[in-house]
Amino acid sequence: MSTQETNEHDQKGSYVHKGTSFDRDMNYIPTRITKDGEDGYPVEADRYRLVASRACPWANRTIIVRRLLGLEGAISMGIAGPTHDKRSWTFDLDEGGKEPVLGIERLQEAYFKRIPDYPRGITVPAIVDTRDGAVVTNDFGQITLDMGSQWTEFQREGAPDLYPEHLRAEIDELNDWMLHRINNGVYKTGFAGSQEAYEKEYHLLWEALDELEERLSTRRYLMGPSITEADVRLFPTLVRFDPVYHGHFKANRQTLATMPNLWNYLKDLFQTPGFGDTIDFQHIKEHYYVVHTDINPTQIVPLGPDMSHIMEPHDRDRFETDTWGPGGTAPEPPLASEVVDPAHTPLHVTGR
């Protein structure tokens, strides 16, 4: 038996149901923003706003890709607070509790403008059309692919090709496997409603992490010498593992810091522009420990672990390396308005 849940940010109020397994609803608004505007939403600079949360791993991917491709000048970004109630993500970080561009207090308002009484979870990431304030899409998997393929006119010079044609089949296969075994695997472990379901998902998760530990023993990144969409999809899960998933989700066979290839790979990416500078550890911990009251009823947010060691030297440059791929370069520093609070990260970055 399984319980139908949506994204972990889906405001259902309860995430664990006794005697059941966690089953994520993967149905999202499929509308795309494309060059030809086939779905009614053409690529257009300054029209769309990416609404994300630094707490959410699925939204974290879109923040990273937007940075790597240099789309900050074409797609603006709003950041929701790290916690939410049963109804919606809120904009409590903004003055007056209102999103400064969209003028709304809850992301739910943008969903209802598009689909009145939207029946599924109010999830991030979401792209909203600033012309009418209605959500366009929340399909996190397609959003990043479209940023790479549909928004080329507005990408920065030297933007990497994160989804190269000759690797797409292999990337797709790996991404699908990681989605079910790792990205969602941590949730299936943490939201298990029975000992049997927990133990099954725990073992499947660690088998998958062991496979990645072996894969990363022969190459710098998941697909070889260059960063791809696959690395973008794995990083947000790995960076949350020791601070949250290890304890909060009981995925506690060991910490990633004890796995030399995965840990050094994570340090490598964290220290790469566009990855670690998007991470807010305080938002991450506040979200999981405050929102998941059926797992953490006291809502106490732990002070640890100390993540400063993520900035220590790594050994990944021993492998063949072309980090940004042919013709690619590192992104510019984050916009000054998008720099993560230094108190929430071991990184010290200067915005532009």
Coordinates of C-alpha atoms in Angstrom, one line a residue:
M1 CA 0.0 0.0 0.0
S2 CA 1.2 3.5 -0.7
T3 CA 0.0 7.0 0.0
Q4 CA -0.1 9.5 -2.9
E5 CA 2.0 12.5 -1.9
T6 CA 3.3 15.3 -4.1
N7 CA 6.5 17.3 -3.7
E8 CA 7.8 17.6 -0.2
H9 CA 6.7 21.2 -0.3
D10 CA 3.1 20.3 -1.1
Q11 CA 1.2 21.6 1.9
K12 CA -0.7 18.4 2.6
G13 CA 0.1 18.8 6.2
S14 CA 1.4 15.3 6.8
Y15 CA 4.2 13.5 5.0
V16 CA 4.3 10.2 6.9
H17 CA 1.4 7.8 6.9
K18 CA 1.6 4.7 9.2
G19 CA 2.0 1.4 7.4
T20 CA 2.6 3.0 4.0
S21 CA 5.4 3.9 1.6
F22 CA 6.0 7.3 0.2
D23 CA 4.9 7.8 -3.4
R24 CA 5.7 11.1 -5.0
D25 CA 3.1 12.6 -7.4
M26 CA 5.2 13.6 -10.4
N27 CA 2.4 15.4 -12.3
Y28 CA 3.4 19.0 -12.9
I29 CA 2.1 21.8 -15.1
P30 CA 3.6 20.8 -18.4
T31 CA 3.5 24.2 -20.2
R32 CA 6.8 25.2 -21.7
I33 CA 8.4 28.5 -22.6
T34 CA 9.9 28.0 -26.0
K35 CA 11.5 29.9 -28.9
D36 CA 8.4 29.3 -31.1
G37 CA 5.9 29.9 -28.3
E38 CA 4.1 26.8 -29.2
D39 CA 2.4 26.5 -25.8
G40 CA 1.5 30.2 -25.8
Y41 CA 4.6 31.4 -23.9
P42 CA 7.4 32.6 -26.1
V43 CA 10.9 33.2 -24.8
E44 CA 11.0 36.9 -23.9
A45 CA 13.5 38.7 -21.7
D46 CA 12.1 40.5 -18.6
R47 CA 8.7 38.8 -18.8
Y48 CA 9.1 35.8 -16.6
R49 CA 10.0 35.4 -12.9
L50 CA 11.5 32.3 -11.4
V51 CA 10.1 31.7 -7.9
A52 CA 12.4 29.5 -5.9
S53 CA 13.4 28.7 -2.4
R54 CA 17.0 28.1 -1.3
A55 CA 15.7 25.4 1.0
C56 CA 14.3 23.2 -1.8
P57 CA 16.6 20.8 -3.8
W58 CA 14.4 20.8 -6.8
A59 CA 14.3 24.6 -6.9
N60 CA 18.1 24.7 -6.2
R61 CA 18.7 23.1 -9.6
T62 CA 17.0 26.0 -11.4
I63 CA 19.0 28.6 -9.4
I64 CA 22.2 26.9 -10.4
V65 CA 21.4 26.6 -14.1
R66 CA 20.2 30.2 -14.3
R67 CA 23.6 31.2 -12.9
L68 CA 25.7 28.9 -15.0
L69 CA 24.0 30.1 -18.2
G70 CA 24.0 33.8 -17.2
L71 CA 20.3 34.2 -17.5
E72 CA 20.0 36.6 -14.6
G73 CA 19.4 39.5 -16.9
A74 CA 16.6 37.7 -18.8
I75 CA 14.8 35.8 -16.1
S76 CA 14.3 37.6 -12.7
M77 CA 14.1 35.6 -9.5
G78 CA 12.1 35.8 -6.3
I79 CA 13.0 33.8 -3.2
A80 CA 10.3 32.4 -0.9
G81 CA 11.0 31.9 2.8
P82 CA 12.4 28.6 4.0
T83 CA 9.1 27.4 5.7
H84 CA 5.5 27.3 4.7
D85 CA 2.1 26.3 6.0
K86 CA -0.4 23.9 4.7
R87 CA -1.6 26.4 2.0
S88 CA 1.5 27.7 0.3
W89 CA 5.0 29.0 0.2
T90 CA 5.1 32.6 1.5
F91 CA 7.3 35.6 0.8
D92 CA 8.1 36.5 4.4
L93 CA 11.7 37.4 3.5
D94 CA 10.4 40.4 1.5
E95 CA 9.3 43.7 2.9
G96 CA 5.7 43.6 4.1
G97 CA 5.6 39.9 3.3
K98 CA 4.9 40.6 -0.4
E99 CA 6.8 39.5 -3.4
P100 CA 8.2 42.8 -4.8
V101 CA 7.5 42.1 -8.5
L102 CA 4.4 39.9 -8.3
G103 CA 2.8 41.7 -5.4
I104 CA 1.6 38.5 -3.8
E105 CA 1.9 37.1 -0.3
R106 CA 1.6 33.5 -1.2
L107 CA 2.7 31.6 -4.3
Q108 CA -0.7 29.9 -4.2
E109 CA -2.1 33.2 -5.7
A110 CA -0.1 32.7 -8.9
Y111 CA -1.2 29.1 -9.2
F112 CA -4.9 30.1 -8.8
K113 CA -4.6 32.8 -11.4
R114 CA -3.7 30.1 -13.9
I115 CA -5.8 27.2 -12.6
P116 CA -8.5 28.2 -10.1
D117 CA -8.5 25.9 -7.1
Y118 CA -5.4 24.1 -8.4
P119 CA -5.7 20.7 -6.8
R120 CA -2.1 19.7 -6.4
G121 CA 0.8 21.0 -4.3
I122 CA 1.9 24.6 -4.6
T123 CA 5.5 23.7 -5.5
V124 CA 8.8 25.5 -6.2
P125 CA 10.4 26.1 -8.6
A126 CA 7.7 27.9 -10.5
I127 CA 8.0 30.3 -13.4
V128 CA 5.4 33.1 -13.3
D129 CA 4.4 35.4 -16.1
T130 CA 4.7 38.9 -14.7
R131 CA 2.2 40.2 -17.2
D132 CA -0.8 38.5 -15.6
G133 CA 0.8 37.1 -12.4
A134 CA -0.1 33.5 -13.4
V135 CA 2.1 30.5 -13.1
V136 CA 3.4 29.1 -16.4
T137 CA 5.1 25.9 -15.2
N138 CA 6.4 24.1 -12.2
D139 CA 7.9 21.2 -14.1
F140 CA 11.4 21.3 -12.5
G141 CA 12.9 18.7 -14.8
Q142 CA 11.9 20.5 -18.0
I143 CA 12.6 24.0 -16.7
T144 CA 16.4 23.5 -16.6
L145 CA 16.5 21.7 -20.0
D146 CA 14.6 24.6 -21.5
M147 CA 16.9 27.2 -20.0
G148 CA 19.7 25.5 -21.9
S149 CA 17.9 24.9 -25.2
Q150 CA 15.3 27.6 -25.6
W151 CA 16.9 30.6 -24.0
T152 CA 20.2 30.5 -26.0
E153 CA 19.6 34.1 -27.3
F154 CA 20.0 35.4 -23.8
Q155 CA 22.7 33.2 -22.4
R156 CA 26.0 34.7 -21.5
E157 CA 29.1 34.3 -23.7
G158 CA 30.9 31.2 -22.6
A159 CA 27.7 29.5 -21.2
P160 CA 28.4 25.8 -20.9
D161 CA 26.4 23.2 -22.8
L162 CA 25.0 21.2 -19.9
Y163 CA 23.1 18.8 -22.1
P164 CA 25.3 17.9 -25.1
E165 CA 23.7 16.1 -27.9
H166 CA 26.1 13.1 -27.9
L167 CA 25.5 12.5 -24.2
R168 CA 21.8 13.0 -23.9
A169 CA 20.7 9.4 -23.9
E170 CA 23.2 8.5 -21.2
I171 CA 22.4 11.7 -19.1
D172 CA 18.6 10.9 -19.4
E173 CA 19.2 7.3 -18.2
L174 CA 21.4 8.4 -15.3
N175 CA 19.1 11.2 -14.3
D176 CA 16.1 8.9 -14.2
W177 CA 17.9 6.4 -12.1
M178 CA 19.2 9.2 -9.7
L179 CA 15.7 10.7 -9.4
H180 CA 14.1 7.4 -8.1
R181 CA 17.0 6.0 -6.2
I182 CA 18.7 9.1 -4.7
N183 CA 16.9 12.5 -5.3
N184 CA 13.6 11.0 -4.3
G185 CA 15.2 8.0 -2.5
V186 CA 16.1 10.1 0.5
Y187 CA 12.4 11.1 0.8
K188 CA 11.2 7.5 0.4
T189 CA 13.5 6.6 3.3
G190 CA 12.6 9.6 5.5
F191 CA 8.8 9.4 4.9
A192 CA 8.5 5.7 5.2
G193 CA 5.5 4.7 7.3
S194 CA 6.6 1.3 8.3
Q195 CA 9.8 -0.4 9.4
E196 CA 9.7 -2.7 6.4
A197 CA 9.3 0.2 3.9
Y198 CA 12.0 2.2 5.7
E199 CA 14.5 -0.7 5.5
K200 CA 13.8 -1.4 1.9
E201 CA 14.3 2.2 0.8
Y202 CA 17.3 2.7 3.1
H203 CA 19.1 -0.2 1.4
L204 CA 18.2 0.9 -2.1
L205 CA 19.4 4.4 -1.3
W206 CA 22.8 3.3 0.0
E207 CA 23.2 0.8 -2.8
A208 CA 22.8 3.7 -5.2
L209 CA 25.2 5.9 -3.3
D210 CA 27.8 3.1 -3.3
E211 CA 27.4 2.9 -7.1
L212 CA 28.1 6.6 -7.5
E213 CA 31.1 6.3 -5.2
E214 CA 32.5 3.7 -7.6
R215 CA 31.5 5.8 -10.7
L216 CA 33.3 8.8 -9.3
S217 CA 36.5 6.8 -8.7
T218 CA 37.3 7.1 -12.4
R219 CA 36.1 10.5 -13.6
R220 CA 35.9 14.1 -12.2
Y221 CA 32.2 14.6 -12.9
L222 CA 29.4 12.2 -13.5
M223 CA 29.7 12.1 -17.3
G224 CA 33.5 12.7 -17.5
P225 CA 35.7 15.8 -17.6
S226 CA 32.9 18.3 -17.9
I227 CA 29.9 19.4 -15.8
T228 CA 26.5 18.4 -17.2
E229 CA 22.8 18.5 -16.3
A230 CA 23.5 15.3 -14.3
D231 CA 25.8 17.0 -11.9
V232 CA 23.3 19.8 -11.4
R233 CA 20.7 17.3 -10.4
L234 CA 22.8 15.3 -8.0
F235 CA 24.5 18.2 -6.2
P236 CA 21.4 19.6 -4.4
T237 CA 20.8 16.2 -2.8
L238 CA 24.4 15.6 -1.8
V239 CA 24.8 19.0 -0.3
R240 CA 21.8 18.5 1.9
F241 CA 22.8 15.0 2.9
D242 CA 24.9 15.4 6.0
P243 CA 23.0 18.5 7.4
V244 CA 19.5 17.0 6.9
Y245 CA 19.0 13.6 5.3
H246 CA 21.6 11.7 7.5
G247 CA 19.7 12.4 10.7
H248 CA 16.3 13.9 9.9
F249 CA 15.5 11.2 7.3
K250 CA 17.4 8.4 9.1
A251 CA 19.7 7.8 6.1
N252 CA 22.4 7.3 8.6
R253 CA 24.6 4.4 7.6
Q254 CA 27.4 6.9 7.4
T255 CA 27.9 10.6 6.5
L256 CA 29.0 11.5 3.0
A257 CA 32.1 13.0 4.6
T258 CA 33.3 9.4 5.1
M259 CA 33.0 8.5 1.4
P260 CA 36.1 9.8 -0.3
N261 CA 34.9 10.1 -3.9
L262 CA 31.4 11.4 -3.2
W263 CA 32.7 13.8 -0.5
N264 CA 35.5 15.2 -2.6
Y265 CA 33.2 15.5 -5.6
L266 CA 30.8 17.4 -3.4
K267 CA 33.6 19.7 -2.2
D268 CA 34.7 20.2 -5.8
L269 CA 31.3 21.3 -7.0
F270 CA 30.6 23.4 -3.9
Q271 CA 33.7 25.4 -4.6
T272 CA 32.8 25.8 -8.3
P273 CA 31.1 29.1 -9.1
G274 CA 27.4 28.7 -9.5
F275 CA 27.0 25.8 -7.1
G276 CA 28.1 26.5 -3.5
D277 CA 27.3 30.2 -3.8
T278 CA 23.6 29.2 -4.2
I279 CA 23.5 27.3 -0.9
D280 CA 21.9 28.6 2.3
F281 CA 22.4 26.0 5.0
Q282 CA 20.2 27.8 7.5
H283 CA 17.3 27.9 5.1
I284 CA 17.8 24.3 4.3
K285 CA 17.8 23.2 8.0
E286 CA 14.9 25.5 8.9
H287 CA 12.7 24.1 6.1
Y288 CA 13.1 20.4 6.9
Y289 CA 13.2 20.6 10.7
V290 CA 10.3 23.1 11.0
V291 CA 7.9 21.9 8.2
H292 CA 8.1 18.2 8.8
T293 CA 6.4 18.1 12.1
D294 CA 5.4 14.5 11.9
I295 CA 9.1 13.7 11.9
N296 CA 10.3 16.5 14.1
P297 CA 7.3 17.6 16.2
T298 CA 9.3 19.9 18.4
Q299 CA 10.5 21.9 15.3
I300 CA 13.9 22.3 17.0
V301 CA 16.5 23.2 14.3
P302 CA 19.9 21.6 15.1
L303 CA 22.9 23.9 15.3
G304 CA 25.2 21.4 13.6
P305 CA 26.8 20.0 11.7
D306 CA 29.8 22.2 11.1
M307 CA 30.0 22.3 7.3
S308 CA 33.1 24.5 7.0
H309 CA 35.1 21.4 5.9
I310 CA 33.3 21.5 2.6
M311 CA 35.7 24.3 1.7
E312 CA 38.8 22.2 2.3
P313 CA 41.0 21.0 -0.6
H314 CA 39.6 18.2 -2.8
D315 CA 41.5 15.7 -4.9
R316 CA 39.3 15.8 -8.0
D317 CA 41.8 17.6 -10.3
R318 CA 43.7 14.4 -10.6
F319 CA 41.3 13.4 -13.3
E320 CA 41.0 14.7 -16.9
T321 CA 39.2 18.0 -16.7
D322 CA 37.4 20.4 -19.0
T323 CA 35.0 21.8 -16.4
W324 CA 32.9 24.1 -18.6
G325 CA 33.3 22.1 -21.9
P326 CA 34.4 23.3 -25.2
G327 CA 34.3 27.1 -25.3
G328 CA 32.7 27.3 -21.9
T329 CA 33.8 29.6 -19.0
A330 CA 32.9 30.1 -15.4
P331 CA 29.9 32.3 -14.6
E332 CA 30.2 35.8 -13.1
P333 CA 29.7 36.2 -9.4
P334 CA 26.1 36.3 -8.2
L335 CA 24.2 39.5 -8.4
A336 CA 24.6 41.6 -5.2
S337 CA 20.9 41.2 -4.5
E338 CA 21.2 37.4 -4.7
V339 CA 24.2 36.8 -2.5
V340 CA 23.5 34.3 0.2
D341 CA 23.8 35.6 3.8
P342 CA 27.4 34.9 4.7
A343 CA 26.2 33.7 8.1
H344 CA 24.4 30.9 6.4
T345 CA 27.3 29.5 4.3
P346 CA 31.0 28.8 4.6
L347 CA 31.5 30.7 1.3
H348 CA 32.4 34.3 1.3
V349 CA 31.5 35.8 -2.1
T350 CA 31.2 39.3 -3.4
G351 CA 28.2 40.1 -5.6
R352 CA 28.4 42.1 -8.8

